[in-house]
Short mmCIF file of C-alpha atoms and ligand atoms in Angstrom, two decimals:
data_model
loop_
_atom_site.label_atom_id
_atom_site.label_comp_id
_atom_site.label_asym_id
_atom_site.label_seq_id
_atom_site.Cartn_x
_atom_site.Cartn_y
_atom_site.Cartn_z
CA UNK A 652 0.00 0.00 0.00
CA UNK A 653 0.92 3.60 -1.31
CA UNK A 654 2.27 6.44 1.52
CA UNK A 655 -0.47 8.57 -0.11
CA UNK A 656 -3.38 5.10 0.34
CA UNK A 657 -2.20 5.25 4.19
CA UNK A 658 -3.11 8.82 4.52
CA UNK A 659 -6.36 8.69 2.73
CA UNK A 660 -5.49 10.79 -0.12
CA UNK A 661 -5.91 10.64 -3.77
CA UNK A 662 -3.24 8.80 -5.50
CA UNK A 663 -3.33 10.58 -8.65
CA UNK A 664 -2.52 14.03 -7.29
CA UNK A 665 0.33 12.97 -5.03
CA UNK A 666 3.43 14.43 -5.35
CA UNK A 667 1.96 15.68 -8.50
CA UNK A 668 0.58 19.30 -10.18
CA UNK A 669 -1.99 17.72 -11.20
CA UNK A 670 -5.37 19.11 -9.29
CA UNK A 671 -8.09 16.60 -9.78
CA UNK A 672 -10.21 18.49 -8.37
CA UNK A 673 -10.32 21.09 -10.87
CA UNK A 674 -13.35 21.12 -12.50
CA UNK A 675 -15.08 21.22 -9.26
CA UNK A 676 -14.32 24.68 -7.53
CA UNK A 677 -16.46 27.09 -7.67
CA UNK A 678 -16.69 29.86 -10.16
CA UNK A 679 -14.93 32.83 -7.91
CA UNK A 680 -11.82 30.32 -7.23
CA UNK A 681 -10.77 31.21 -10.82
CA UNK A 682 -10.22 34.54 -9.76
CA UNK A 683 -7.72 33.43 -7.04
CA UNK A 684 -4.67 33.19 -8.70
CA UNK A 685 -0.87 33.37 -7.07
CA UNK A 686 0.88 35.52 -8.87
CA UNK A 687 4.03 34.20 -10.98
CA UNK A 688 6.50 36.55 -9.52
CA UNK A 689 5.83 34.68 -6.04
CA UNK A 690 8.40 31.98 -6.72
CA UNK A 691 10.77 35.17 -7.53
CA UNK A 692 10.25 36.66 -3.96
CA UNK A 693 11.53 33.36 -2.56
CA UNK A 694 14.44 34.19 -4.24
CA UNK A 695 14.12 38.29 -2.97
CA UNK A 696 14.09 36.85 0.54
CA UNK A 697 17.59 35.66 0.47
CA UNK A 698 19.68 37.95 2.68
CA UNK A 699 21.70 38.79 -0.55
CA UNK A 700 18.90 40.87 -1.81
CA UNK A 701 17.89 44.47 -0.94
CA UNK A 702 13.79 43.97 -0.71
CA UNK A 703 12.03 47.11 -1.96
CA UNK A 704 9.48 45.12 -2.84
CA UNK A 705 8.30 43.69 1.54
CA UNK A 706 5.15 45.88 3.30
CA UNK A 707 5.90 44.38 6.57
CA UNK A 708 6.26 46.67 9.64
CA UNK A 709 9.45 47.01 11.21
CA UNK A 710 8.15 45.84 14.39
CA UNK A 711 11.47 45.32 15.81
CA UNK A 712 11.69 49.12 16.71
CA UNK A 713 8.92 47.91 19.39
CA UNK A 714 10.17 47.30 23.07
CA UNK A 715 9.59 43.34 22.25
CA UNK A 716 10.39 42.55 26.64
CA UNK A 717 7.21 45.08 27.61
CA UNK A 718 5.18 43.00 24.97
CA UNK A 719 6.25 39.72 26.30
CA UNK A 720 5.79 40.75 30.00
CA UNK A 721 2.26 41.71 28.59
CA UNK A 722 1.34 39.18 27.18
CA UNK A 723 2.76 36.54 29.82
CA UNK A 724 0.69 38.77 32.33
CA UNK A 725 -2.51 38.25 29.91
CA UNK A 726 -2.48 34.16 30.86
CA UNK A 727 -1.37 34.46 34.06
CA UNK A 728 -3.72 36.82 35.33
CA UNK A 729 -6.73 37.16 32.68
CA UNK A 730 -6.30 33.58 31.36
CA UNK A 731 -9.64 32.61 31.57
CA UNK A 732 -11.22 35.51 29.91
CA UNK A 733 -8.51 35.49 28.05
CA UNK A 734 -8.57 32.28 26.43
CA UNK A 735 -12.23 31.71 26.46
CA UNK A 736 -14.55 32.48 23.05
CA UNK A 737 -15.57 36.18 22.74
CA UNK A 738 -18.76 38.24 21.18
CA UNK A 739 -18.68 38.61 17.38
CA UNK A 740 -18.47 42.64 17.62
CA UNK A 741 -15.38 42.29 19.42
CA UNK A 742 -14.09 42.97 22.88
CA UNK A 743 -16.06 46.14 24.47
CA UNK A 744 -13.29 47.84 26.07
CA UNK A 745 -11.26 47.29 23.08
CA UNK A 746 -13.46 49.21 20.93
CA UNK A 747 -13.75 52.08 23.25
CA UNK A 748 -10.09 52.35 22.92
CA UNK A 749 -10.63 52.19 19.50
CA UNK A 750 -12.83 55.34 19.40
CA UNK A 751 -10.32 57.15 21.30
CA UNK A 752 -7.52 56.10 18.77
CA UNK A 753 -10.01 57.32 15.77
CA UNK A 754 -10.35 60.59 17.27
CA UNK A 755 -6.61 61.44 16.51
CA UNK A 756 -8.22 61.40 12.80
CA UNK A 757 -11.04 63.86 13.73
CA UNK A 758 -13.73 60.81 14.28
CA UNK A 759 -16.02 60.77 16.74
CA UNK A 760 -18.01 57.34 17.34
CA UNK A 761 -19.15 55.52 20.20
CA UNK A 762 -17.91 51.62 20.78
CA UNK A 763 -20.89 50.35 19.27
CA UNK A 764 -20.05 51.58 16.22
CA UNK A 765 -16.97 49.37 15.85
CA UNK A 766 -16.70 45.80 15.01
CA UNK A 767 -13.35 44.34 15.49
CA UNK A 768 -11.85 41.90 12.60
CA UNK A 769 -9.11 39.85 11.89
CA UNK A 770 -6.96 43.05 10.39
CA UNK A 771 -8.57 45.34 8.18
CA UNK A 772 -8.02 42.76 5.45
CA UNK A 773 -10.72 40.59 7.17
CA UNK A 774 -12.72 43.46 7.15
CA UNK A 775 -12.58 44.00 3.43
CA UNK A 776 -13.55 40.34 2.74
CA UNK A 777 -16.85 40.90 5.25
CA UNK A 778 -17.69 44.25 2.99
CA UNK A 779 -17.06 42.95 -0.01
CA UNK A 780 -19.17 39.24 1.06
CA UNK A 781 -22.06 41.60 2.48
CA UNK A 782 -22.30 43.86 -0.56
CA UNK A 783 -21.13 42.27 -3.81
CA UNK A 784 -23.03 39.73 -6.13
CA UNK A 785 -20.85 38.80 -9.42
CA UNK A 786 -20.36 41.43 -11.61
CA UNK A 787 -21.37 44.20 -9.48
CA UNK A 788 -18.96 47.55 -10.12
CA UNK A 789 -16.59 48.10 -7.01
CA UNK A 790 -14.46 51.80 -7.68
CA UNK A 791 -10.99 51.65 -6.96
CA UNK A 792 -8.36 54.11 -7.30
CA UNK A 793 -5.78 52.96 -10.16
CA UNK A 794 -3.46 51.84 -8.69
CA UNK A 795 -4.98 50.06 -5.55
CA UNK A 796 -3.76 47.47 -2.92
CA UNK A 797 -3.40 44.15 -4.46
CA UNK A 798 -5.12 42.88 -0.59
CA UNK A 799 -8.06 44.17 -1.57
CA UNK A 800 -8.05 43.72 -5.10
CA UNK A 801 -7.59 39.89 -4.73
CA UNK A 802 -10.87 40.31 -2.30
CA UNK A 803 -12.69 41.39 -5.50
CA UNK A 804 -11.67 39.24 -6.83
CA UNK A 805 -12.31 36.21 -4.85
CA UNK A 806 -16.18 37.71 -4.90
CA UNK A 807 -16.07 38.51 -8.93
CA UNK A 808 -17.17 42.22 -8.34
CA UNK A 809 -15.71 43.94 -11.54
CA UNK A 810 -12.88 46.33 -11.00
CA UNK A 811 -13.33 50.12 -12.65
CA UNK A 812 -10.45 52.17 -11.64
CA UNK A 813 -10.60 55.92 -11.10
CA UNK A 814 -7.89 57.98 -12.21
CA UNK A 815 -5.29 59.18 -9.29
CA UNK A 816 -2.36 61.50 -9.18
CA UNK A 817 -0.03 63.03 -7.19
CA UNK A 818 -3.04 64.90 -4.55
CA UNK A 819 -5.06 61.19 -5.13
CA UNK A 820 -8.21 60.88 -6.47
CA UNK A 821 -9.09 63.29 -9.33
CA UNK A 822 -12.64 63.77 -8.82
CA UNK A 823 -13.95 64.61 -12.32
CA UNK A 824 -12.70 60.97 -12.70
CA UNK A 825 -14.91 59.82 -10.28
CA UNK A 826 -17.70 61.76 -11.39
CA UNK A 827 -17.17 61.18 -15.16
CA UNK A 828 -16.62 57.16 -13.86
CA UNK A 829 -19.91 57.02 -12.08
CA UNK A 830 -21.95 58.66 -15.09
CA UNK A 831 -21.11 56.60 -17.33
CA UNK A 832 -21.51 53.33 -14.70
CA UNK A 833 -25.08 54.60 -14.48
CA UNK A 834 -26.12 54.99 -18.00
CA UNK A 835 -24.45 51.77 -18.52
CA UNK A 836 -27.32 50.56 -15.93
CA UNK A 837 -24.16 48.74 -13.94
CA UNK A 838 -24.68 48.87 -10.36
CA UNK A 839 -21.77 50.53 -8.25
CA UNK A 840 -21.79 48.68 -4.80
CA UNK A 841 -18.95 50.82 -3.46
CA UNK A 842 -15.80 53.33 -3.66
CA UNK A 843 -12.84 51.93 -1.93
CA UNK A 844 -10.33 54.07 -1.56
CA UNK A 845 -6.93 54.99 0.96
CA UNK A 846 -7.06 58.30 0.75
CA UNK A 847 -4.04 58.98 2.92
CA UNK A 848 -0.30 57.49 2.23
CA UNK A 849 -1.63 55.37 -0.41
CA UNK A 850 -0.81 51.82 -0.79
CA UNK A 851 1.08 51.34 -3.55
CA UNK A 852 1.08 55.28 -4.65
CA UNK A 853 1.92 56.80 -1.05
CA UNK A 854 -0.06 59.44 -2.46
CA UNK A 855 -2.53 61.53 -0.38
CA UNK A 856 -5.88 63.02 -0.91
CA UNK A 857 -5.75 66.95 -0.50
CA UNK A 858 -8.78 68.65 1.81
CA UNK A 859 -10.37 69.92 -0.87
CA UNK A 860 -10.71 67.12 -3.19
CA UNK A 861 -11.89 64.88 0.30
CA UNK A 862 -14.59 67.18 0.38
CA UNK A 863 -15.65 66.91 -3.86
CA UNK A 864 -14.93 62.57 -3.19
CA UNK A 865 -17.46 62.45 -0.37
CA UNK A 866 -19.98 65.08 -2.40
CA UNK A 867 -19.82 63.41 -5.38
CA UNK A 868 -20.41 60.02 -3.52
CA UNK A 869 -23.47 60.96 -1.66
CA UNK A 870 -24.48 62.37 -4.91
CA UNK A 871 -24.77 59.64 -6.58
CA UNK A 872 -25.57 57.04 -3.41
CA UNK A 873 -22.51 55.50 -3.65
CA UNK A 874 -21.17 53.83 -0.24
CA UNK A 875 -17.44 54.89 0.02
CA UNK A 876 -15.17 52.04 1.94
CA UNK A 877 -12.02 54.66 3.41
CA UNK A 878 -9.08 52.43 3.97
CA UNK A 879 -6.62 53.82 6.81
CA UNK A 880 -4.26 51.63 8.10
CA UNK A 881 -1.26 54.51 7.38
CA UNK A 882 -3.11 57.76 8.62
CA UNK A 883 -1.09 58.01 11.92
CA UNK A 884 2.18 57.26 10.32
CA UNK A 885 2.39 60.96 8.49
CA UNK A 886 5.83 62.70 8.50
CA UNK A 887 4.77 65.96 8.96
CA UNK A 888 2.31 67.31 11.06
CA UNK A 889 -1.00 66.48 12.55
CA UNK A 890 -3.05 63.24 11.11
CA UNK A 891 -5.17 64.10 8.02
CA UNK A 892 -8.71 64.13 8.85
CA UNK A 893 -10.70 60.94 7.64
CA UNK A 894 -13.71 61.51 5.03
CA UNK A 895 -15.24 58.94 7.89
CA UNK A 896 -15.15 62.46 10.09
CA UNK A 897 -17.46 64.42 7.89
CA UNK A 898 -19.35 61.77 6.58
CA UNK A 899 -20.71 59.11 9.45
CA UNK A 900 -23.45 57.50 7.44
CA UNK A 901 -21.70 57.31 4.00
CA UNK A 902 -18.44 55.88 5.03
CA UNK A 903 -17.70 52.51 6.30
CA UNK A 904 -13.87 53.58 7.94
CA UNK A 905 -11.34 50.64 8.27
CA UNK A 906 -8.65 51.01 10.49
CA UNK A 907 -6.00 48.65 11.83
CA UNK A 908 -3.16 48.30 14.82
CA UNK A 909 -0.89 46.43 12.55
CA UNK A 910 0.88 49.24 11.49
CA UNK A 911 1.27 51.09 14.37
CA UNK A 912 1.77 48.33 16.97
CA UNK A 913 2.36 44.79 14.97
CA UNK A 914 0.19 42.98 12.24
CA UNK A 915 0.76 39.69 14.06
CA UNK A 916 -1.92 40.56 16.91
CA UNK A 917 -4.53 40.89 13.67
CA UNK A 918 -6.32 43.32 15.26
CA UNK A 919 -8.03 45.58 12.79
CA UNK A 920 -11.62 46.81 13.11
CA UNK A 921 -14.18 48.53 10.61
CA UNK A 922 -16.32 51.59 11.97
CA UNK A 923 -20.36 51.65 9.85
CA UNK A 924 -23.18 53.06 10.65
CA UNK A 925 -25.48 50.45 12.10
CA UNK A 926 -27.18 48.93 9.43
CA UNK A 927 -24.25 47.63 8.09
CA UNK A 928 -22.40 46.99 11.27
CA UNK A 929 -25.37 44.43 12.09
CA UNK A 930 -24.52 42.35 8.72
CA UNK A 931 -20.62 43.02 9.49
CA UNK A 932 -21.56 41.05 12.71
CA UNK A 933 -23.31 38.15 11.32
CA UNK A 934 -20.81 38.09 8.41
CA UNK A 935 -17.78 37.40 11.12
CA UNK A 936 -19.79 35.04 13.49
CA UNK A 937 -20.19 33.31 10.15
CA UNK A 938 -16.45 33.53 9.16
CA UNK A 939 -15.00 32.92 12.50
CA UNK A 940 -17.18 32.58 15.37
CA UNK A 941 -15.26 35.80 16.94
CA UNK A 942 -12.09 37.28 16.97
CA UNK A 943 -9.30 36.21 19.36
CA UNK A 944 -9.98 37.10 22.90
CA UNK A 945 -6.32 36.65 23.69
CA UNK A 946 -4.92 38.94 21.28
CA UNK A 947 -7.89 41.80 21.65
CA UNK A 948 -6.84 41.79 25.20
CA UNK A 949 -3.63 42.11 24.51
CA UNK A 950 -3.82 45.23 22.21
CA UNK A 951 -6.30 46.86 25.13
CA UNK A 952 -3.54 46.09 27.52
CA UNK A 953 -0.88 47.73 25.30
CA UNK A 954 -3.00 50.52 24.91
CA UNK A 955 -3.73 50.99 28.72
CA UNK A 956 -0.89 50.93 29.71
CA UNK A 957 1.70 51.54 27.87
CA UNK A 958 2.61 55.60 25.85
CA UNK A 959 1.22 54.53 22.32
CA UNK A 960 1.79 57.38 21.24
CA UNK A 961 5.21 57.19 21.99
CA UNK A 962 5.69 54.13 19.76
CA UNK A 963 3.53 55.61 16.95
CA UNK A 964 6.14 58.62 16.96
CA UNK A 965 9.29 56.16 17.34
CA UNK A 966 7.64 54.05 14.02
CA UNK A 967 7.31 57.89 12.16
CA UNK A 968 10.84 59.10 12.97
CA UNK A 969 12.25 55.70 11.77
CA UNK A 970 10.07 55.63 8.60
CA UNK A 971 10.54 59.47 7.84
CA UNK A 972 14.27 58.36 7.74
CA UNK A 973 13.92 55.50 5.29
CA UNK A 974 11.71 57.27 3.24
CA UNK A 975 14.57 60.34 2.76
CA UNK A 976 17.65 57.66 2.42
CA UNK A 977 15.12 56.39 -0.46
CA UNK A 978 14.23 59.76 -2.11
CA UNK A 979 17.80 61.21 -1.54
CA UNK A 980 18.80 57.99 -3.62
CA UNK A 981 16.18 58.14 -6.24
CA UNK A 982 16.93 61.91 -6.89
CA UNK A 983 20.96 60.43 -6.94
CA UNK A 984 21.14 57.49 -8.52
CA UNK A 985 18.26 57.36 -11.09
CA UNK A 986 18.02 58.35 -15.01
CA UNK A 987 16.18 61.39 -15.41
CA UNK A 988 13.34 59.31 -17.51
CA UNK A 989 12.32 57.80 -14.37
CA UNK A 990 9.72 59.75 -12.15
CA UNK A 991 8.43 58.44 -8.62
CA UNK A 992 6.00 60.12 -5.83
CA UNK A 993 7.18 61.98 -2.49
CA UNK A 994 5.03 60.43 -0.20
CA UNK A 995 4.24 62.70 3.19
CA UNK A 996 4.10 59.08 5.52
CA UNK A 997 2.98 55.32 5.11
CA UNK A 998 5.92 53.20 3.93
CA UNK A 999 5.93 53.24 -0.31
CA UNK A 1000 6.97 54.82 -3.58
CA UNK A 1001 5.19 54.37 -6.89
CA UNK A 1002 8.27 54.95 -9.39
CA UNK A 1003 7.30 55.03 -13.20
CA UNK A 1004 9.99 53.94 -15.62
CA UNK A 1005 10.26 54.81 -19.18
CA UNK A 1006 8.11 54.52 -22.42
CA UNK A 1007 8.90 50.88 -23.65
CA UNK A 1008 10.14 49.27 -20.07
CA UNK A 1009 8.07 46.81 -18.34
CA UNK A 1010 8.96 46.21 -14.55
CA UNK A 1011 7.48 43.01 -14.63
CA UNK A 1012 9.90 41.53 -17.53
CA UNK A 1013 12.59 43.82 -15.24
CA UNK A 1014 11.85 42.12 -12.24
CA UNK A 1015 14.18 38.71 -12.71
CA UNK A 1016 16.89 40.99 -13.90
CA UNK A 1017 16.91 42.85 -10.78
CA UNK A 1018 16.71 40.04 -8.81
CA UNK A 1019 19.86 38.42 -10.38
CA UNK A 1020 21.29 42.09 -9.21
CA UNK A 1021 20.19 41.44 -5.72
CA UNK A 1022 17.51 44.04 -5.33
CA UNK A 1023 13.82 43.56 -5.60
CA UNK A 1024 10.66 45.69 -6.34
CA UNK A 1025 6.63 44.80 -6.67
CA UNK A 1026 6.02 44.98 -10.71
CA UNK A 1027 3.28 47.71 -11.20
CA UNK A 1028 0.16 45.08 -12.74
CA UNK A 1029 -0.64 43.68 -9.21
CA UNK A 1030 -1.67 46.98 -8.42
CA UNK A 1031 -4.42 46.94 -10.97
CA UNK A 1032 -7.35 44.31 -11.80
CA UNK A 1033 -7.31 44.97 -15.71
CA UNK A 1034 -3.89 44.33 -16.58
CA UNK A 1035 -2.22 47.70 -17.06
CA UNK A 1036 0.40 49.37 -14.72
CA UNK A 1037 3.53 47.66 -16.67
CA UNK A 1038 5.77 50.91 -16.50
CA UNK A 1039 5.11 51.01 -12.65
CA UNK A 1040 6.65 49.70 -9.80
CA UNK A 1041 6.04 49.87 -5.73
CA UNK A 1042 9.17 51.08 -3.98
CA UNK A 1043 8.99 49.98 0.02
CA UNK A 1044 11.10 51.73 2.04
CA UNK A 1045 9.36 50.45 6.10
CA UNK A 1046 11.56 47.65 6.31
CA UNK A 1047 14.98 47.38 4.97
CA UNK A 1048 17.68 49.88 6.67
CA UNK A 1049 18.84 53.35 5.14
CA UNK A 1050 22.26 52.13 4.00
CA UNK A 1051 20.24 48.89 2.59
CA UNK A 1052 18.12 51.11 0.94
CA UNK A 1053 20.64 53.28 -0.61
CA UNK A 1054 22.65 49.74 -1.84
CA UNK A 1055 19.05 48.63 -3.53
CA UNK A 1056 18.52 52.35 -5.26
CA UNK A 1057 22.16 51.63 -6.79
CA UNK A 1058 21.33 48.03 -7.79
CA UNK A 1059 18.42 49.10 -9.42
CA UNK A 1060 19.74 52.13 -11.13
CA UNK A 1061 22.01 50.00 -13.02
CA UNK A 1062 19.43 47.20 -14.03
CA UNK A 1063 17.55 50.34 -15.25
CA UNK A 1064 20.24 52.04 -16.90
CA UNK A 1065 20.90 48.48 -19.07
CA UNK A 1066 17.28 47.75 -20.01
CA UNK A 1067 16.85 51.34 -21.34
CA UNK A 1068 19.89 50.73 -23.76
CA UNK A 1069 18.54 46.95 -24.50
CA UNK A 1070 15.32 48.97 -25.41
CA UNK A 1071 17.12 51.20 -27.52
CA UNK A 1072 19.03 48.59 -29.45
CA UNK A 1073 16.32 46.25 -29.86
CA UNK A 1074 12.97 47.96 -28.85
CA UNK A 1075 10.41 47.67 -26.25
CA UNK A 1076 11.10 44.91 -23.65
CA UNK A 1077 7.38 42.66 -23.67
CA UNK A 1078 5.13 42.98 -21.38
CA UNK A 1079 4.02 39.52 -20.83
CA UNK A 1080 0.12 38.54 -20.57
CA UNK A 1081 -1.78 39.08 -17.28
CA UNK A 1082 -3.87 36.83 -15.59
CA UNK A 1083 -5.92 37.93 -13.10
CA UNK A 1084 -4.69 39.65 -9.70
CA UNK A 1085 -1.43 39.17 -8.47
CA UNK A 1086 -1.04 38.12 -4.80
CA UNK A 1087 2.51 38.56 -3.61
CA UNK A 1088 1.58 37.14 -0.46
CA UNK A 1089 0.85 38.92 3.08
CA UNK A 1090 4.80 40.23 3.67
CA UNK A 1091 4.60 41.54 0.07
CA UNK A 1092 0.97 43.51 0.72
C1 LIG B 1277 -4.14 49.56 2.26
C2 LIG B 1277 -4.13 48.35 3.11
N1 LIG B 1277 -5.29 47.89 3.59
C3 LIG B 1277 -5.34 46.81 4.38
C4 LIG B 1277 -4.20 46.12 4.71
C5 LIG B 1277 -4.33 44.89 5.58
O1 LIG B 1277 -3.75 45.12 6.80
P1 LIG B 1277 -4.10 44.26 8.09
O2 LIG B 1277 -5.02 43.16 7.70
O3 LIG B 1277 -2.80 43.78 8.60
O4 LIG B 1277 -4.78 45.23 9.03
C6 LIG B 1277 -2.96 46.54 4.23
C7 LIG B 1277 -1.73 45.80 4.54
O5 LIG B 1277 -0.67 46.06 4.09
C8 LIG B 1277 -2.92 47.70 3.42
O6 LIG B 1277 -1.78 48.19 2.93
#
């Protein structure tokens, strides 16, 4: 008898690629595709290689002993509260604390206007399971996080990208998008949009356009989804206020600890006026029963007792740093046909390369020169985005960052005169969204 016979599986799929089962997903697993560059950020990983290309958080600036003492004290003390189920909306306390954190961004909401999720990404997949039907119209700025665009997706909504630039959204985009949506007769479920310190763009919308976004919007009944998980990580300044501020029954707000504490609590949360916090609530019991106790306590206890604040500062100084040691080297090291954005906080750079270069074809090039990037098309649901690519600059160290710029200058510099001897370098076919994987989002 087989291994595979012992273990109850299917012989002919062992050790093979071979998916037997293929012909009986369902139609919105097609849309779930890993992207081909994923077996190239195994390769990016290696120590060798200056990432550029990684969203994680560099949660070693945190005081790692207070966590541990904190969380040790959770069990010891809390244990069985701690590691006992919890309610579906999420710890109570925790979403007061919540409330107080969203009032740094000019929101003012009351704990029962919270649910807590599993990140904000969980919180995209409730939305988009509570709102979308296949081939309903979601709005996304162009380019958008590939998270939430492989949460499309999964449901089949259909993509239409707005135009952005370097103040975000343009609204006549928006407006012009939506007018022709409705004469169409295609129904728009939502705008989702991260207005400030865009992921991949780190672009931010200006006040005025916020205000002609959320106008237009209620306009036209159109729900708008306002991502935020980088609003408190700004450079300069005091946080940008949310559309969710001026706008409490048109916005759904998203927010999230894993940037500004540590992604691996998964503590994120989504703020909606009641209606749709109800479904929210059914949609999670339905997902996962409820959220972990242990690691909502833990995030309360962080945030009782320990200066927050503080740490959110610490994370801003150290990213303000990486994001000049990348900009200084840009402006250095780069051919003057390449353009990128100056973002004001978050952690990326959208850099645009030259007519006839494609950063995906780039990509294996640049790996070979130890330094990697995330090709522009993940960042779109329709296949364009070729002469893009998202610069990260949260995670790898200023010299490290300086060494990648270099690296990638050069691969740059060689496929502009491959393109001049020989022409365009191909973009090769997309298929469907690209998902890097969570340390690439
Ligand atoms: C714009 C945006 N939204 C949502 C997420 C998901 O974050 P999390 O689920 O860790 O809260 C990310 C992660 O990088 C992000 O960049």
């Amino acid at each position: 008898m087989t291994a595979e016979r012992d273990h109850g599986q299917a012989p002919a799929t062992h050790g093979s690629r071979i998916d037997a089962y293929v012909d009986r997903y369902a139609a919105r697993a097609t849309g779930m595709v890993a992207s081909e560059i994923r077996a190239l950020f195994a390769v990016a990983s290696r120590p060798e290689v200056v990432s550029l290309a990684g969203g994680m958080p560099y949660v070693t600036a945190l005081p790692l002993d207070m966590v541990g003492e904190l969380v040790s004290d959770l069990v010891t003390k809390r244990g069985p509260v701690a590691l006992q189920y919890g309610s579906g909306q999420g710890d109570p306390h925790l979403r007061e604390q919540i409330c107080e954190v969203m009032r740094l961004e000019g929101i003012h909401a009351g704990a029962n206007d919270v649910v807590v999720t599993v990140g904000s990404q969980q919180a995209l997949d409730l939305i988009t399971r509570i709102f979308i039907d296949p081939g309903d119209v979601v709005l996304a700025e162009g380019p958008s996080y590939v998270g939430a665009l492989g949460t499309f997706a999964a449901y089949q909504a259909k993509v239409v990208h707005i135009a952005m630039d370097d103040q975000g959204i343009v609204p006549e985009s928006l407006a012009q998008t939506i007018y022709a949506l409705e004469t169409a007769g295609a129904p728009i479920k939502f705008l989702y949009t991260i207005p400030t310190f865009q992921n991949p763009a780190g672009v931010t919308l200006n006040i005025a356009r916020r205000q002609q976004v959320l106008d237009i919007c209620q306009r036209a009944g159109v729900l708008v989804i306002e991502d935020n998980p980088y609003g408190l990580l700004g450079f300069d300044g005091e946080p940008m206020r949310a559309l969710r501020a001026d706008n409490p029954d048109g916005v759904v707000y998203l927010g999230s600890f894993s940037k500004t504490l540590a992604p691996g609590f998964r503590v994120g949360w989504a703020l909606a006026p009641h209606a749709i916090r109800d479904k929210l609530v059914l949609a999670m019991e339905s997902a996962v029963l409820s959220h972990s106790s242990f690691t909502q306590l833990a995030v309360g206890q962080y945030l009782a007792t320990q200066p927050w604040r503080e740490q959110i500062k610490t994370f801003k100084e150290l990213y303000r740093e990486r994001r000049d040691a990348l900009i200084d080297a840009l402006d250095a090291l780069m051919p003057p046909e390449v353009t990128w954005t100056r973002p004001a906080g978050g952690f990326f750079v959208w850099a645009t390369l030259p007519e006839g270069l494609d950063s995906k074809a780039i990509l294996p090039r640049a790996v070979a020169e130890r330094v990697a990037f995330v090709p522009g098309t993940g960042f779109f649901s329709d296949g364009s985005g070729a002469r893009h690519m998202r610069l990260s600059f949260c995670f790898p160290e200023p010299d490290r960052i300086r060494e990648g710029v270099r690296r990638l200058a050069g691969v740059i510099e060689q496929e502009m005169q491959l393109r001049d001897t020989f022409g365009t370098s191909s973009a090769r076919e997309h298929a469907g969204v690209d998902t890097p994987g969570p340390d690439l989002a």
